[in-house]
PDB file of C-alpha atoms in Angstrom:
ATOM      1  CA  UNK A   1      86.185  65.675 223.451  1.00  0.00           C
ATOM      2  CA  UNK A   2      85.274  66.134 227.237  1.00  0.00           C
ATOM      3  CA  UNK A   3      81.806  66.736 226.105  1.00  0.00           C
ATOM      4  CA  UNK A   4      81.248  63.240 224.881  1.00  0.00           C
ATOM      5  CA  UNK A   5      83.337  62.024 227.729  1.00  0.00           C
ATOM      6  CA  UNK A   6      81.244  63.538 230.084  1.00  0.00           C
ATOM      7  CA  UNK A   7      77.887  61.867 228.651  1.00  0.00           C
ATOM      8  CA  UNK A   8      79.870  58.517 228.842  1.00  0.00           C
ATOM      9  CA  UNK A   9      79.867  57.912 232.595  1.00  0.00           C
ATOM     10  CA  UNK A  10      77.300  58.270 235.424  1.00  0.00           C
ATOM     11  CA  UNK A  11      78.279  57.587 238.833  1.00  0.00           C
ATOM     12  CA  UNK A  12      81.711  57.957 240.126  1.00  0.00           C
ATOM     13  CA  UNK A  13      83.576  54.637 241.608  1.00  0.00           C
ATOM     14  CA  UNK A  14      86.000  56.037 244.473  1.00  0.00           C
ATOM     15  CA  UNK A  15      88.416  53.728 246.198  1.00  0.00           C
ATOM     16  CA  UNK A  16      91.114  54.245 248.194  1.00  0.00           C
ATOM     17  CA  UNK A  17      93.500  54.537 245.318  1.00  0.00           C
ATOM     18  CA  UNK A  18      96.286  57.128 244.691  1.00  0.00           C
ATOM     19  CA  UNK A  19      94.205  60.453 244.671  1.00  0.00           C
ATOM     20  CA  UNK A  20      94.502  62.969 241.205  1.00  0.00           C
ATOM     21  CA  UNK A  21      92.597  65.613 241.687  1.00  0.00           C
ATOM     22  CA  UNK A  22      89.991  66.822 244.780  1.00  0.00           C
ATOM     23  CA  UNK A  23      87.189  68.736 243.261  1.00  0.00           C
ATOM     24  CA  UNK A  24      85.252  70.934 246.190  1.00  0.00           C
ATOM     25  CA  UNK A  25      85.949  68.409 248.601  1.00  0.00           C
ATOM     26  CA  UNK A  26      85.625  65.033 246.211  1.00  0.00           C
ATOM     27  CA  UNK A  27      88.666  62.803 245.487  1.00  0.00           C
ATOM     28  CA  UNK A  28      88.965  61.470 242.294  1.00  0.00           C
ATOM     29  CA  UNK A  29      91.025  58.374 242.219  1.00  0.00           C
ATOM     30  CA  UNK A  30      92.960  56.710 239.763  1.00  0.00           C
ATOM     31  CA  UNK A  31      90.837  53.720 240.587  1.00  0.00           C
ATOM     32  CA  UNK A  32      87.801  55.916 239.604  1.00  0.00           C
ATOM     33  CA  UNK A  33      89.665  57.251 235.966  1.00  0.00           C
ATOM     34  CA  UNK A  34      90.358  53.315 235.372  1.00  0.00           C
ATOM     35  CA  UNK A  35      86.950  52.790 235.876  1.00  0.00           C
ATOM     36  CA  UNK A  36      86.294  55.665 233.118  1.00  0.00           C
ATOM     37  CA  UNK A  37      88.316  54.558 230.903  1.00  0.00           C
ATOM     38  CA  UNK A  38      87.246  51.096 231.071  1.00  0.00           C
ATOM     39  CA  UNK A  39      83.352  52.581 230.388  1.00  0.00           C
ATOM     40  CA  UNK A  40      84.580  54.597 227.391  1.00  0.00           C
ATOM     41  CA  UNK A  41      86.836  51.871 225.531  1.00  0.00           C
ATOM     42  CA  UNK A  42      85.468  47.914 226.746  1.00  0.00           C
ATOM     43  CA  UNK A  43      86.912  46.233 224.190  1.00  0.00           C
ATOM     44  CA  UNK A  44      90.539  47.790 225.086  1.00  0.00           C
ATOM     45  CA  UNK A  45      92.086  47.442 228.708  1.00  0.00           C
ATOM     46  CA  UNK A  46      93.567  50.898 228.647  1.00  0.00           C
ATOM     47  CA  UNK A  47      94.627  52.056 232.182  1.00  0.00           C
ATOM     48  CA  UNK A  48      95.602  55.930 233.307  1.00  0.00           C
ATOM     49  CA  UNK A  49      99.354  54.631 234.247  1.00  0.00           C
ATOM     50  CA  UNK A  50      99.445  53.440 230.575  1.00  0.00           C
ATOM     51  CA  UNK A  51      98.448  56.773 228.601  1.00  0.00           C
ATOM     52  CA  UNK A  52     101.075  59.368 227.838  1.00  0.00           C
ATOM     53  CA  UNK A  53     101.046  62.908 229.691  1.00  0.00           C
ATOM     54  CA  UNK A  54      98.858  65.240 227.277  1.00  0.00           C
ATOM     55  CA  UNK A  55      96.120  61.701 227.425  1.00  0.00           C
ATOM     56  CA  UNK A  56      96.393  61.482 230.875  1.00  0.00           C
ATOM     57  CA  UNK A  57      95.455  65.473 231.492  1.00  0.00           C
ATOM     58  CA  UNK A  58      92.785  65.366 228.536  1.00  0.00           C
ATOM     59  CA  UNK A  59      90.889  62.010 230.464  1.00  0.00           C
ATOM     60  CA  UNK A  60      91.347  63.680 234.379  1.00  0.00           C
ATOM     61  CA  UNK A  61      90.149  66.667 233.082  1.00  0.00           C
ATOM     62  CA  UNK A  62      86.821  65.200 231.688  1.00  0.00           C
ATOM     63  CA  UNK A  63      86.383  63.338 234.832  1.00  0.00           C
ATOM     64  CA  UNK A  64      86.964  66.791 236.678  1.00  0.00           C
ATOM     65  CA  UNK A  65      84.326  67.838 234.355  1.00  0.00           C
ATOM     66  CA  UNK A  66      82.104  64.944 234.816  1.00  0.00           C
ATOM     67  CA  UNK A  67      82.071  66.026 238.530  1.00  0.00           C
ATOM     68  CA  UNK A  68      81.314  69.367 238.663  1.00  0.00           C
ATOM     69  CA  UNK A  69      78.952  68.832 236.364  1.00  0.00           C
ATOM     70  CA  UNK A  70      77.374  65.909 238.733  1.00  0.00           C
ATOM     71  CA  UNK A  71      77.800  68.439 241.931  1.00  0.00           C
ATOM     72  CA  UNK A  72      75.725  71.180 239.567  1.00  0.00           C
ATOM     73  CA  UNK A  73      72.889  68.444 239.099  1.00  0.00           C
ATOM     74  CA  UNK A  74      72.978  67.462 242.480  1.00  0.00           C
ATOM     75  CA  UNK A  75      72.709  71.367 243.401  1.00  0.00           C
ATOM     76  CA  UNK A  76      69.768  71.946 241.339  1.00  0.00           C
ATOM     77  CA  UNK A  77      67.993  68.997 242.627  1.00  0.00           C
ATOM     78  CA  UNK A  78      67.894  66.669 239.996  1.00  0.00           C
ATOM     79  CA  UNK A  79      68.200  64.056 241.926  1.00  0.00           C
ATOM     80  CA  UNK A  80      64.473  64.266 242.679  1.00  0.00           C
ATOM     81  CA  UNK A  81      63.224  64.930 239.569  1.00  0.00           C
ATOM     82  CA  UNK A  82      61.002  62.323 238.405  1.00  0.00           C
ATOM     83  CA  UNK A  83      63.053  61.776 234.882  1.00  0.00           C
ATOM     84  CA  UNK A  84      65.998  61.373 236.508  1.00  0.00           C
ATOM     85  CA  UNK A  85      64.451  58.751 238.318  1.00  0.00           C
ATOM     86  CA  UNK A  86      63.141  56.594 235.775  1.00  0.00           C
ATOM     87  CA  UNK A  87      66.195  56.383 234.274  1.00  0.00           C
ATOM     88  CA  UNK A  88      68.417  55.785 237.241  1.00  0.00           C
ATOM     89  CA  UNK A  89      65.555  52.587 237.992  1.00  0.00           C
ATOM     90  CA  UNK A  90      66.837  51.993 234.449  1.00  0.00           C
ATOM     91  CA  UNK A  91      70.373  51.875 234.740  1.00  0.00           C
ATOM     92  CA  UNK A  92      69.928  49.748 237.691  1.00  0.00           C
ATOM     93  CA  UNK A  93      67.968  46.794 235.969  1.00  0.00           C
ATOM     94  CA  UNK A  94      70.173  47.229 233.034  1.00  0.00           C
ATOM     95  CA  UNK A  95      73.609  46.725 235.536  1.00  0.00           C
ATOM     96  CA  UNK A  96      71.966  43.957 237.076  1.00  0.00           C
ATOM     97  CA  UNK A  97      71.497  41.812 233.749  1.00  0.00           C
ATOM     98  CA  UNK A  98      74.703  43.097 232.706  1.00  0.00           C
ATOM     99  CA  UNK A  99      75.650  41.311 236.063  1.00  0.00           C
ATOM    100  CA  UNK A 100      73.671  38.365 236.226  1.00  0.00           C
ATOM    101  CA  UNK A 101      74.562  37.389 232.511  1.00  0.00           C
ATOM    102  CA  UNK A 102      78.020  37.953 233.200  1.00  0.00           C
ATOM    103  CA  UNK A 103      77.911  35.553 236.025  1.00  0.00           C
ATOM    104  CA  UNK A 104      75.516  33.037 234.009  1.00  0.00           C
ATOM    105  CA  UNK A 105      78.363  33.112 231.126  1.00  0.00           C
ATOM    106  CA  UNK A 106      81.304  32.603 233.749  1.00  0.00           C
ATOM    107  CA  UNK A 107      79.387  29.427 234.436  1.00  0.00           C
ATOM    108  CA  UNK A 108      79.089  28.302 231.029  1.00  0.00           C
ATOM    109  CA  UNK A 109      81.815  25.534 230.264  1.00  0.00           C
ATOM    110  CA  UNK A 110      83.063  23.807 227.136  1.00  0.00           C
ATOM    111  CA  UNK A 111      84.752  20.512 227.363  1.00  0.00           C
ATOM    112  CA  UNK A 112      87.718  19.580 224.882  1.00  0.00           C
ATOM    113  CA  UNK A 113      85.618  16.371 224.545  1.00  0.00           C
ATOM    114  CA  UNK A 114      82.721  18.530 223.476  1.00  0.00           C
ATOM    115  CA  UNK A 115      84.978  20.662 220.681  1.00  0.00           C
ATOM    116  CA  UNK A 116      86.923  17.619 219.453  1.00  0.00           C
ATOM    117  CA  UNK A 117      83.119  16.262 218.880  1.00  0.00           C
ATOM    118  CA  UNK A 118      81.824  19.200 217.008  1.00  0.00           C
ATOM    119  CA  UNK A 119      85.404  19.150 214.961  1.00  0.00           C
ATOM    120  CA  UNK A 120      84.670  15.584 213.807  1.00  0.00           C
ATOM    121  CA  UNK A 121      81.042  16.317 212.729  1.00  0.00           C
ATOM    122  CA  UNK A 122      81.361  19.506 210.920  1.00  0.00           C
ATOM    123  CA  UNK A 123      85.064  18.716 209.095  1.00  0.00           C
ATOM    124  CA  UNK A 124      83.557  21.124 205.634  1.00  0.00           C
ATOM    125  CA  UNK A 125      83.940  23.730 208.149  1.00  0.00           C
ATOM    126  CA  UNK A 126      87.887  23.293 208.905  1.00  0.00           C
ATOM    127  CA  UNK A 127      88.998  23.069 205.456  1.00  0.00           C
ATOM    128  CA  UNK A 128      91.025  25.269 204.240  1.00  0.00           C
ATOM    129  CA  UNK A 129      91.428  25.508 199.971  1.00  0.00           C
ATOM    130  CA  UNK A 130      93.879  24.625 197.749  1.00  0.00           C
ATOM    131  CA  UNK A 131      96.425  27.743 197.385  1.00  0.00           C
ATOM    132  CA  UNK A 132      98.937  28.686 195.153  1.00  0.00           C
ATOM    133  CA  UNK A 133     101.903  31.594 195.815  1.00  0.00           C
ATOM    134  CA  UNK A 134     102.253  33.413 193.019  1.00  0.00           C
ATOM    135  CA  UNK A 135     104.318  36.623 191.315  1.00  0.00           C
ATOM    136  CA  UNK A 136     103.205  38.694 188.590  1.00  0.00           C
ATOM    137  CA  UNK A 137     104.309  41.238 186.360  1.00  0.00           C
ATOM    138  CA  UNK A 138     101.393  43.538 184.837  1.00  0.00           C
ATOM    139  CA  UNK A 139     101.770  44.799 181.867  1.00  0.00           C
ATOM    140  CA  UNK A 140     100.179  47.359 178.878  1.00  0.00           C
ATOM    141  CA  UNK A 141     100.188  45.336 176.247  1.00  0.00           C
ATOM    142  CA  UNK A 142      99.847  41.891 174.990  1.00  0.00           C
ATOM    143  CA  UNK A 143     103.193  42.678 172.893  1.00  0.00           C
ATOM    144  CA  UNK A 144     105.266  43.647 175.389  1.00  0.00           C
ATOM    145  CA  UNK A 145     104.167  40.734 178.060  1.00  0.00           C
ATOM    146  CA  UNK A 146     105.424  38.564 174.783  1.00  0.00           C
ATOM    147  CA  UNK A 147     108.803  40.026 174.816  1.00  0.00           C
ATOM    148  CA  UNK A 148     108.952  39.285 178.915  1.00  0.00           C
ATOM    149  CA  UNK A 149     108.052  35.647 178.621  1.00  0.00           C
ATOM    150  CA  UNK A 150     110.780  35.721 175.523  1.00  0.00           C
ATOM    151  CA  UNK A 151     113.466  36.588 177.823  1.00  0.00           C
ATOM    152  CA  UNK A 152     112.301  34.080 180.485  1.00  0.00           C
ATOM    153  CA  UNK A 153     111.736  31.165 178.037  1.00  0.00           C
ATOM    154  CA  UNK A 154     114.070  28.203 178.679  1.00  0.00           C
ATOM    155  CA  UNK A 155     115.406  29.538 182.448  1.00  0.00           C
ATOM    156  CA  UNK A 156     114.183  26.886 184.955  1.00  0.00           C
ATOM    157  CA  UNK A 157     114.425  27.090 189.014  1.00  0.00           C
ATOM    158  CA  UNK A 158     116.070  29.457 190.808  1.00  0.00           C
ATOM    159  CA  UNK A 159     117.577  31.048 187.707  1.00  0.00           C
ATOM    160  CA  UNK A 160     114.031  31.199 186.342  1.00  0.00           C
ATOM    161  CA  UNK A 161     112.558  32.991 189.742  1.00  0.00           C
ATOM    162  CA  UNK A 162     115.053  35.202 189.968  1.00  0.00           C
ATOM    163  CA  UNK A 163     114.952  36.844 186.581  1.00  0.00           C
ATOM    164  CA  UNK A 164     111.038  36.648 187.160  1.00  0.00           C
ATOM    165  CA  UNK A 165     111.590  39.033 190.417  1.00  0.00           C
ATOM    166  CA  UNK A 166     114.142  41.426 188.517  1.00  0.00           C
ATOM    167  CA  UNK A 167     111.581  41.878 185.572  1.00  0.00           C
ATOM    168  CA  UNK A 168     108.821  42.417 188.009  1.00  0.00           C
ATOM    169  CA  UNK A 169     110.874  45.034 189.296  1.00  0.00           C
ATOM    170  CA  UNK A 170     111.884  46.720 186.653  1.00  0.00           C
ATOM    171  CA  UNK A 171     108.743  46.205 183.956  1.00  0.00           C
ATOM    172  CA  UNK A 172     105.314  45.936 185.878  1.00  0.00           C
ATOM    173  CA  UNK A 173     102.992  48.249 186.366  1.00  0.00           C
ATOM    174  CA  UNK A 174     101.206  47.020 189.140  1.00  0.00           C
ATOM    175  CA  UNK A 175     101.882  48.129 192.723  1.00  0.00           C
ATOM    176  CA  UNK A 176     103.389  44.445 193.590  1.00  0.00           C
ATOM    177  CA  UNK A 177     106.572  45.284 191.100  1.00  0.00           C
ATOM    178  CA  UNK A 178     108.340  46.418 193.954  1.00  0.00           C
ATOM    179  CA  UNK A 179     108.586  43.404 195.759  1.00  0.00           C
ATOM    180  CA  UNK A 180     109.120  41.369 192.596  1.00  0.00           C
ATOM    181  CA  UNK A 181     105.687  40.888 191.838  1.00  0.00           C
ATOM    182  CA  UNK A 182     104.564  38.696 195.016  1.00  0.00           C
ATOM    183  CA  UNK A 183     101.411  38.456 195.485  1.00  0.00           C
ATOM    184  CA  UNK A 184     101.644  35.695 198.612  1.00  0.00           C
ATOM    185  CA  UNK A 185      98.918  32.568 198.882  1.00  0.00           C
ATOM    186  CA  UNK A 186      95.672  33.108 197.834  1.00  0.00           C
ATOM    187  CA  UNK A 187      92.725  30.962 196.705  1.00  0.00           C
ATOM    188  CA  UNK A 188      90.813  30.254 193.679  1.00  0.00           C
ATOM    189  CA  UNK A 189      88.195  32.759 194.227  1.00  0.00           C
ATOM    190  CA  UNK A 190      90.512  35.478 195.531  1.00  0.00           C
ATOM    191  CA  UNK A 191      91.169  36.689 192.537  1.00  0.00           C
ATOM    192  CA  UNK A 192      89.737  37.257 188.912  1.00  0.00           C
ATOM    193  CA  UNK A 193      88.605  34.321 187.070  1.00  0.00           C
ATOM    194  CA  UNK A 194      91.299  34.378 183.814  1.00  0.00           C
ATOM    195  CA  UNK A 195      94.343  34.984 186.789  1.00  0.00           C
ATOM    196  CA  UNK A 196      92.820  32.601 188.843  1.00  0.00           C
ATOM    197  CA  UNK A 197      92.532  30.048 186.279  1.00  0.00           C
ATOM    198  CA  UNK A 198      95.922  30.276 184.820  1.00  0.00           C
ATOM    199  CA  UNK A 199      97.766  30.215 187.527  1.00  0.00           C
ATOM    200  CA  UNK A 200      96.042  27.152 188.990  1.00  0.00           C
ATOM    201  CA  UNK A 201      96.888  25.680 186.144  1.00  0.00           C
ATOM    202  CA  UNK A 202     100.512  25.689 187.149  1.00  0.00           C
ATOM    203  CA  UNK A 203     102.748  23.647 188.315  1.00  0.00           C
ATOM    204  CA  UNK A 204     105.042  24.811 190.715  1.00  0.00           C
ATOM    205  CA  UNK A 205     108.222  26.769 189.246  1.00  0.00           C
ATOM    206  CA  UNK A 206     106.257  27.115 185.773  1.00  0.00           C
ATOM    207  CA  UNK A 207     105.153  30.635 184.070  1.00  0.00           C
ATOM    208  CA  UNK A 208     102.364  31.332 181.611  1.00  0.00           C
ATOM    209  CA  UNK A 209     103.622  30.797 178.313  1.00  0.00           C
ATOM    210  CA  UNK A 210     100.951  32.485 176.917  1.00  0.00           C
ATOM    211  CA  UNK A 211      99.978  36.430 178.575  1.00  0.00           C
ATOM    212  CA  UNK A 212      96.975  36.229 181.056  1.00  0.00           C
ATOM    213  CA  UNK A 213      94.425  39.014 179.906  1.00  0.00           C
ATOM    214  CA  UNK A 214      92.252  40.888 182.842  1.00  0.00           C
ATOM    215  CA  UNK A 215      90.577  44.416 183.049  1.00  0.00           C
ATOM    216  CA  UNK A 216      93.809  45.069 184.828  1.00  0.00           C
ATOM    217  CA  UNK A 217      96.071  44.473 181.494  1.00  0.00           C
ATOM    218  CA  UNK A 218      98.166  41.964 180.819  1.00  0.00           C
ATOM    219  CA  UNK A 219     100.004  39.619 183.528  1.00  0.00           C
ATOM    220  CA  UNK A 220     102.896  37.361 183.043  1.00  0.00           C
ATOM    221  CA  UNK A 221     102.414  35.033 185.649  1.00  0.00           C
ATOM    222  CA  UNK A 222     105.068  32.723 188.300  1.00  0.00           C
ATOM    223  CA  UNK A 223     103.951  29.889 190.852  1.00  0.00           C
ATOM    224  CA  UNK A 224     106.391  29.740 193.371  1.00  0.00           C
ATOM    225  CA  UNK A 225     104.601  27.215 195.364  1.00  0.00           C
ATOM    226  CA  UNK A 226     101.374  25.485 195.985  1.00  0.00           C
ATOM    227  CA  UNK A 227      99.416  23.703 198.847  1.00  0.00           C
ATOM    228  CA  UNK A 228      96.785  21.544 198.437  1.00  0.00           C
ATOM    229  CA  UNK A 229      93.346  21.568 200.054  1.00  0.00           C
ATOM    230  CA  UNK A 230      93.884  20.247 203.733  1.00  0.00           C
ATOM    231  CA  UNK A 231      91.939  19.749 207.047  1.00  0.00           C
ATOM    232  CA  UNK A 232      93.209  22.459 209.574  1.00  0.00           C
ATOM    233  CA  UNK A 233      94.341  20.715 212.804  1.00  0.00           C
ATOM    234  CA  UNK A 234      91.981  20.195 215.831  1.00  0.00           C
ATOM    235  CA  UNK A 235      94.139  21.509 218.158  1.00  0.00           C
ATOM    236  CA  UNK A 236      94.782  25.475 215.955  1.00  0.00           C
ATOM    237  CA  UNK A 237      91.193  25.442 215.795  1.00  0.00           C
ATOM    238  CA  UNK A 238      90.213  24.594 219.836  1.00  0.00           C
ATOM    239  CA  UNK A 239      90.186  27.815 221.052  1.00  0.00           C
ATOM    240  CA  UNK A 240      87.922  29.392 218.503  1.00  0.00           C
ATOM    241  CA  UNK A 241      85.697  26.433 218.622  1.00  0.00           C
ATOM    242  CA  UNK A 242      85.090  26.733 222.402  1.00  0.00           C
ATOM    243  CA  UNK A 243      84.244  30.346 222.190  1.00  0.00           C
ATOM    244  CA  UNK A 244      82.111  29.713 219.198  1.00  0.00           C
ATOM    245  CA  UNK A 245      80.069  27.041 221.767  1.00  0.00           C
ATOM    246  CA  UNK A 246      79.939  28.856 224.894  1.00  0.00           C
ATOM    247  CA  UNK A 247      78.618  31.781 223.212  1.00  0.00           C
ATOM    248  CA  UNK A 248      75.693  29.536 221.514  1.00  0.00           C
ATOM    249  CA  UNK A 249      75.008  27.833 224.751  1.00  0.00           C
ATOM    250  CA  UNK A 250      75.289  31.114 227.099  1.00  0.00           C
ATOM    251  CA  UNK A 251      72.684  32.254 224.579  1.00  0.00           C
ATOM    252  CA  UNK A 252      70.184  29.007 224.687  1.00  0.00           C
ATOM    253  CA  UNK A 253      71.184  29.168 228.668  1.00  0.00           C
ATOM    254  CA  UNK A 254      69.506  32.750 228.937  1.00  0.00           C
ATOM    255  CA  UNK A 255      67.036  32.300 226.813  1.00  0.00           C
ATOM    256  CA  UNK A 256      65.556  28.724 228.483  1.00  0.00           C
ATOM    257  CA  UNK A 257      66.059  31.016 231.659  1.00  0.00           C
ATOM    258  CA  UNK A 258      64.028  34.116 230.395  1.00  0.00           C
ATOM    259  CA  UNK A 259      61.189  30.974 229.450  1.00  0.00           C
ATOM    260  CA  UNK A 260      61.472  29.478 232.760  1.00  0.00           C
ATOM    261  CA  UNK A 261      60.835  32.771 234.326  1.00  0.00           C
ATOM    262  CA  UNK A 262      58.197  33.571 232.521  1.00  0.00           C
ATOM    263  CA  UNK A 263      55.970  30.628 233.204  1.00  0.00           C
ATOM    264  CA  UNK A 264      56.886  31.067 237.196  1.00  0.00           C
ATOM    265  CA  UNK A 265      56.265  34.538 237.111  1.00  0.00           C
ATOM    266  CA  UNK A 266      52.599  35.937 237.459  1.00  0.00           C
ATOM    267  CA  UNK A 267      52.350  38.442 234.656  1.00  0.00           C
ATOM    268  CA  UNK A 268      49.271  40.437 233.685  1.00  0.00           C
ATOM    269  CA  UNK A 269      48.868  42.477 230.562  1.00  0.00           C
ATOM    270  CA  UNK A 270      46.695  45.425 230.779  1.00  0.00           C
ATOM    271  CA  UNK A 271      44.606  46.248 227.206  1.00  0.00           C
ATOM    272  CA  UNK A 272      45.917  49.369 225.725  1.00  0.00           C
ATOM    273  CA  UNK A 273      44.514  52.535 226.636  1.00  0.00           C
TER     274      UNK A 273
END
């Protein structure tokens, strides 16, 4: 593990935070081991006052690691060595984009006007299908998914769904019995095309009178409830809408910016050699 950490952060960040270790005359910080672990894992905010004891020893001991390795470099002069160099100029112009985009997508706004605009004009793309909730029971044979629908033939509502859960339970085969054979809301394309069909077929509270054959065996099948195709609400969509356009535009922003550049900049390409 400290070997990959190691490889996972250059220079050390030292602040005036609470000191954790001093390694031949260098503090290392908490600051500094926030700023590690905010290298190593972006995506998650992790912090050293949020990891447990053995985590918290494991990442100061790769940053102790990280900086005796550092004072080794720095002892065998690699500072000056011309590889070295070439990638520090590197890192540098790679930080500064990292920097300068940042700052360009801070800037980058979305109105509510804007999103309520783009919800109007693309409405295919806020629909959400029709759905049905359904139970099953799967069984081995066409005979014996006969004798189930026998004993549930004639029970309607409640009395009907709850003698539907208790076979599930006790006769199906499939790893839903358990829970009485739910298998929650799904759409028409979630699931196999005879299942799928049948049970859209349905009205809610019905079974098949007939057993449903699939590669999986034979289902008996219960619609508990169904919704029908709907528009999903502007305002549970906002939020994902405005990311989806700042992103595009912070994208079209950079890359009118990289154009603009270019044309002001004096650039020269040499022929290959």
């Amino acid at each position: 593990m400290a070997a990959v950490l190691i490889l996972g952060m250059g220079t050390s960040l030292l602040s005036a935070g609470d000191v954790l270790a001093t390694v031949n005359g260098t503090k290392i910080t908490k600051e500094e081991v926030n700023a590690f672990l905010r290298q190593m894992q972006p995506n998650q905010p992790v912090t050293y006052a949020m990891l447990d004891p053995k985590n918290r020893k494991d990442v100061l001991n790769a940053v102790i690691e990280m900086e005796l390795v550092s004072q080794a470099a720095k002892k065998a002069g690699m500072e000056k060595d011309p590889e070295y160099q070439r990638m520090l100029d590197l890192a540098r112009k790679k930080l500064l984009i990292n920097a300068y985009a940042r700052k360009q997508f801070e800037s980058t706004v979305i109105s509510d006007s804007e999103a309520k605009e783009f919800y109007q004009k693309n409405p295919d793309k806020f629909k959400m299908p029709e759905q049905v909730h359904a139970r099953h029971i799967l069984l081995k044979s066409e005979k014996k998914a006969r004798e189930v629908i026998d004993q549930l033939k004639g029970l309607k509502g409640e009395a009907l769904k709850k003698r539907f859960i208790e076979l599930a339970k006790k006769e199906s085969t499939g790893p839903t019995g358990p829970k009485g054979g739910d298998l929650g809301y799904f759409g028409r394309n979630q699931m196999v095309l005879p299942f799928s069909k049948a049970a859209f077929a349905l009205k809610k509270g019905e079974i098949t009178l007939q057993p449903v054959k699939t590669q999986f065996g034979w289902h008996v099948i219960y619609v508990e409830d169904k919704k029908p195709s709907r528009v999903v609400p502007f305002e549970a969509v906002k939020p994902k809408i405005i990311a989806s356009l700042r992103q595009q535009r912070f994208v079209e922003k950079m890359k009118q910016e990289t154009e603009n550049l270019k044309k002001k900049a004096k650039i020269v390409m040499e022929s290959a050699k």
